[in-house]
XYZ file of C-alpha atoms in Angstrom:
314
model
C -64.101 135.959 101.082
C -62.501 132.183 100.652
C -59.803 131.169 102.520
C -56.950 131.033 100.072
C -57.958 134.721 98.970
C -57.443 135.906 102.566
C -54.052 133.862 102.947
C -52.766 135.558 99.822
C -54.133 139.460 101.252
C -52.117 137.734 105.019
C -48.669 136.760 102.700
C -49.062 140.069 100.881
C -49.321 142.490 104.171
C -46.483 140.624 105.709
C -44.320 140.758 102.513
C -45.207 144.576 102.416
C -44.673 145.186 106.042
C -41.161 143.514 105.581
C -40.469 145.682 102.580
C -40.777 149.192 104.561
C -38.545 147.531 107.378
C -35.914 146.904 105.321
C -35.974 150.153 103.437
C -35.901 151.945 106.951
C -32.658 149.609 107.721
C -31.012 151.173 104.550
C -31.670 154.290 105.358
C -30.256 154.298 108.820
C -27.141 152.739 107.429
C -27.118 155.778 104.657
C -27.522 158.084 107.602
C -24.469 156.874 109.319
C -22.135 156.894 106.278
C -21.999 153.209 105.365
C -21.429 152.023 109.339
C -23.567 149.586 111.119
C -27.027 150.824 112.685
C -28.023 148.422 115.395
C -30.886 147.238 114.112
C -28.982 145.505 111.383
C -26.303 143.897 114.048
C -28.376 140.829 113.950
C -28.182 140.019 110.504
C -24.410 139.698 110.476
C -24.543 136.637 112.866
C -25.853 134.054 109.930
C -24.109 130.821 109.857
C -23.630 131.072 106.170
C -20.212 132.938 105.442
C -21.206 133.711 101.853
C -24.326 135.570 102.876
C -22.900 137.037 106.640
C -20.053 138.329 104.118
C -22.270 140.121 101.752
C -24.279 141.391 104.360
C -21.088 142.893 106.369
C -19.300 144.515 103.800
C -22.718 145.917 102.599
C -23.141 147.953 106.151
C -19.029 148.448 107.036
C -16.922 150.865 106.300
C -14.956 154.361 107.278
C -17.104 156.451 109.092
C -16.771 160.107 108.106
C -18.599 161.981 110.896
C -17.443 165.802 108.642
C -16.320 167.716 112.129
C -20.238 166.759 113.731
C -20.285 165.116 117.000
C -18.762 167.767 119.560
C -21.727 168.196 121.918
C -25.285 167.337 123.044
C -27.410 165.311 120.730
C -25.213 165.149 117.659
C -22.189 163.739 120.026
C -24.651 160.816 121.396
C -25.338 160.046 117.981
C -21.899 159.930 116.550
C -21.012 157.671 119.793
C -23.886 155.689 118.771
C -23.167 155.157 115.458
C -19.496 154.448 116.361
C -20.583 151.776 118.989
C -23.109 150.343 116.384
C -19.871 150.097 114.090
C -17.744 148.361 116.383
C -20.287 145.719 117.193
C -20.828 144.806 114.051
C -17.257 144.331 113.509
C -17.235 142.108 116.598
C -20.070 139.940 115.661
C -18.682 139.326 112.087
C -15.028 138.470 112.879
C -16.765 136.139 115.548
C -18.156 134.003 112.793
C -17.211 132.321 109.345
C -16.506 134.677 106.914
C -16.010 134.069 102.834
C -12.396 135.021 101.813
C -13.596 135.132 98.060
C -15.900 138.095 98.590
C -13.261 139.665 101.075
C -10.733 139.677 98.022
C -13.266 141.452 96.225
C -14.451 144.168 98.331
C -10.461 144.658 99.443
C -10.108 147.632 96.613
C -13.368 149.333 98.002
C -11.890 149.363 101.615
C -8.140 150.374 100.516
C -9.700 153.309 98.687
C -11.373 154.253 102.045
C -8.214 154.143 104.221
C -6.301 156.065 101.844
C -9.110 158.665 101.914
C -8.831 158.676 105.582
C -5.554 160.021 105.544
C -6.332 163.597 103.823
C -9.229 163.651 105.790
C -7.424 163.522 109.443
C -5.470 165.984 108.576
C -8.384 168.391 107.698
C -9.925 167.380 110.843
C -6.878 168.342 112.870
C -6.393 171.469 111.103
C -9.476 172.506 111.821
C -9.043 171.785 115.544
C -5.712 173.634 115.635
C -8.057 176.758 114.777
C -10.687 176.221 116.511
C -11.643 179.861 117.563
C -9.345 181.835 115.499
C -10.799 184.301 113.104
C -10.268 187.637 111.196
C -11.180 190.961 113.130
C -13.973 191.302 111.183
C -15.229 187.531 111.616
C -18.213 186.965 114.532
C -16.507 185.925 117.806
C -19.523 183.551 119.326
C -19.607 182.371 122.603
C -17.004 179.997 124.015
C -19.050 177.079 124.195
C -19.563 176.574 120.373
C -16.000 176.749 119.671
C -15.343 174.161 122.240
C -18.037 171.878 120.577
C -16.608 172.646 117.279
C -13.042 171.164 118.331
C -14.488 168.487 120.266
C -16.524 167.414 116.768
C -12.889 167.316 114.911
C -11.866 164.752 117.383
C -14.639 162.901 117.509
C -14.490 162.544 113.994
C -10.873 161.384 114.216
C -12.105 158.736 116.673
C -14.275 157.474 113.867
C -11.939 157.205 111.545
C -9.268 155.643 114.373
C -12.062 152.819 114.876
C -12.817 152.445 111.301
C -9.089 152.008 110.644
C -8.464 149.427 113.122
C -11.244 147.860 112.060
C -10.408 147.036 108.527
C -6.953 146.078 109.808
C -8.154 143.513 111.496
C -10.063 142.440 108.283
C -7.089 142.485 106.335
C -4.583 141.868 108.340
C -1.853 142.301 105.151
C -3.201 145.402 104.267
C 0.114 147.573 104.689
C -1.285 150.794 104.193
C -4.007 150.440 107.010
C -1.179 150.577 109.637
C 0.831 154.012 108.836
C -2.562 155.899 108.512
C -3.713 154.480 111.636
C -1.210 155.783 113.416
C -1.515 159.211 112.031
C -4.981 159.092 113.224
C -3.584 157.831 117.089
C -0.930 160.725 116.856
C -3.890 163.171 115.661
C -5.519 162.004 119.103
C -2.839 162.456 121.092
C -2.234 166.346 119.970
C -5.802 166.850 121.171
C -5.734 165.654 124.243
C -8.582 165.944 126.608
C -11.392 168.248 127.353
C -9.651 170.566 129.745
C -6.624 170.436 126.731
C -9.008 171.376 124.118
C -10.689 174.372 126.396
C -6.966 176.129 126.932
C -6.593 175.841 123.205
C -9.544 177.720 122.661
C -9.261 179.956 124.805
C -5.494 180.895 123.541
C -7.130 181.066 119.810
C -10.153 183.370 120.866
C -7.950 185.647 122.637
C -5.357 186.120 119.941
C -8.586 186.842 117.209
C -10.283 189.360 119.988
C -7.003 191.163 120.380
C -7.193 192.111 116.904
C -11.127 193.255 116.790
C -11.773 197.119 116.769
C -14.509 199.180 116.546
C -14.906 200.546 113.252
C -14.640 204.641 112.784
C -17.997 206.430 112.644
C -19.117 207.323 108.802
C -21.458 210.196 110.487
C -21.874 212.639 113.364
C -25.375 213.221 112.870
C -26.557 213.878 116.098
C -30.315 213.240 115.457
C -29.165 209.602 113.991
C -26.958 208.673 116.628
C -29.770 209.668 119.761
C -32.310 207.387 117.678
C -29.903 204.461 117.675
C -29.648 205.206 121.437
C -33.430 205.277 122.229
C -33.806 202.141 120.301
C -31.017 199.662 120.907
C -32.352 198.723 124.992
C -35.782 197.168 123.343
C -33.565 195.264 120.863
C -30.738 194.172 123.643
C -31.974 194.436 127.276
C -29.520 194.600 129.965
C -26.617 196.574 128.244
C -24.747 199.614 128.987
C -24.081 201.234 125.426
C -20.397 202.693 125.580
C -20.041 203.887 121.678
C -22.441 204.207 119.295
C -20.732 204.654 115.396
C -22.948 205.316 112.388
C -21.591 203.561 109.603
C -23.912 205.262 107.144
C -22.925 208.458 105.714
C -26.338 209.139 104.084
C -29.448 207.621 103.503
C -29.389 204.784 101.668
C -32.818 205.396 99.259
C -34.099 201.939 97.368
C -36.261 203.009 94.014
C -38.546 200.698 92.145
C -36.662 199.263 89.297
C -39.651 200.558 86.699
C -40.794 203.609 88.231
C -37.978 205.205 89.940
C -40.325 205.792 92.661
C -38.461 205.652 95.858
C -39.565 202.644 98.181
C -37.749 202.571 101.214
C -34.652 204.489 102.847
C -31.932 202.762 105.522
C -29.583 203.732 108.218
C -27.113 201.784 110.331
C -24.808 201.889 113.106
C -22.339 200.198 114.968
C -23.409 200.074 118.894
C -20.731 198.575 121.612
C -22.210 197.769 124.466
C -20.953 196.125 127.512
C -22.868 192.787 129.018
C -23.652 192.091 132.653
C -20.565 189.402 132.910
C -18.496 192.307 131.585
C -17.741 191.206 128.259
C -18.030 193.990 125.457
C -19.814 193.605 122.056
C -20.551 195.185 118.712
C -24.011 195.212 117.307
C -25.550 196.358 114.194
C -28.310 198.151 114.210
C -30.127 199.482 111.255
C -33.600 201.679 110.540
C -35.866 201.199 107.928
C -38.146 203.833 106.757
C -40.771 203.131 104.196
C -42.231 205.751 101.302
C -45.675 206.014 101.809
C -46.041 208.187 98.770
C -45.993 211.691 100.568
C -42.601 211.145 102.732
C -41.117 208.503 104.883
C -42.525 206.592 107.711
C -41.157 206.566 111.411
C -39.642 203.588 110.548
C -38.208 200.485 112.288
C -34.929 199.764 113.939
C -33.819 196.054 113.630
C -30.496 194.364 114.416
C -27.912 193.309 111.720
C -25.807 190.474 111.869
C -24.470 188.491 114.751
C -22.886 190.556 117.397
C -19.314 190.493 117.315
C -17.059 190.372 120.471
C -14.552 192.824 121.060
C -11.835 193.527 124.190
C -13.568 196.426 126.348
C -10.041 198.189 126.384
C -10.181 198.211 122.906
C -13.048 200.374 122.763
């Protein structure tokens, strides 16, 4: 192979690798909602005002987390996105900028600012309702509701920092100030982790007080005995308090073409007490397939997620 051909192949390989890296950076940027990824920060340090301004405005924008970022890995990622965006902004403002390009981008940023106002109100409403639900709604572990509330707070933190950044880029954009103030006010109302936990506990208490076990639709002793025997294998370590069948009769599913039965099903609500003395309502179903001559013994299965109920309401 000639030296010129080897040189051509080497250049092509470098270009292909560079293209792949740029594509990955673009995917990272899209994932963070228009905010800067850590790998793109160095691009803002270019000394060319036009190039660095075009590069910055392509990557910097209001971060909208959509209520995510409350706990665990999501919270870590949300904070990393916020930090990367703030670093990109600081590096950009520390160097030369292109006023013409910033003028062209002003309308885009103004649209993001005005949209942030609706997002702030939405996040604050979801925060205030964290833990609330109707009497028939699923009541999950309290940690899940707390994470949901924290996610709303993190989302407003992201908006607050993004708005503050736009205010630095466009000091004369008068629309930013009031909306930035709304974000700060919302964060003050939300408070710290202790205040969030208290809010969620209060909301959950109101919801739980309205939860009741639905009346039994059957008193079939054989059915109730079967559910009582099957429940410990489905939900070990809990004490059965009440069993209310929600089937008045067998539901029989028939083949649409032949009209022959395929299976039948009944179900019941089972109220049980956990080892922590909290009480929960479980839905349990018995499914029996038709084998041509009759129904098989069948299988008991849990239905949807359990519903918490105050023990004194059983």
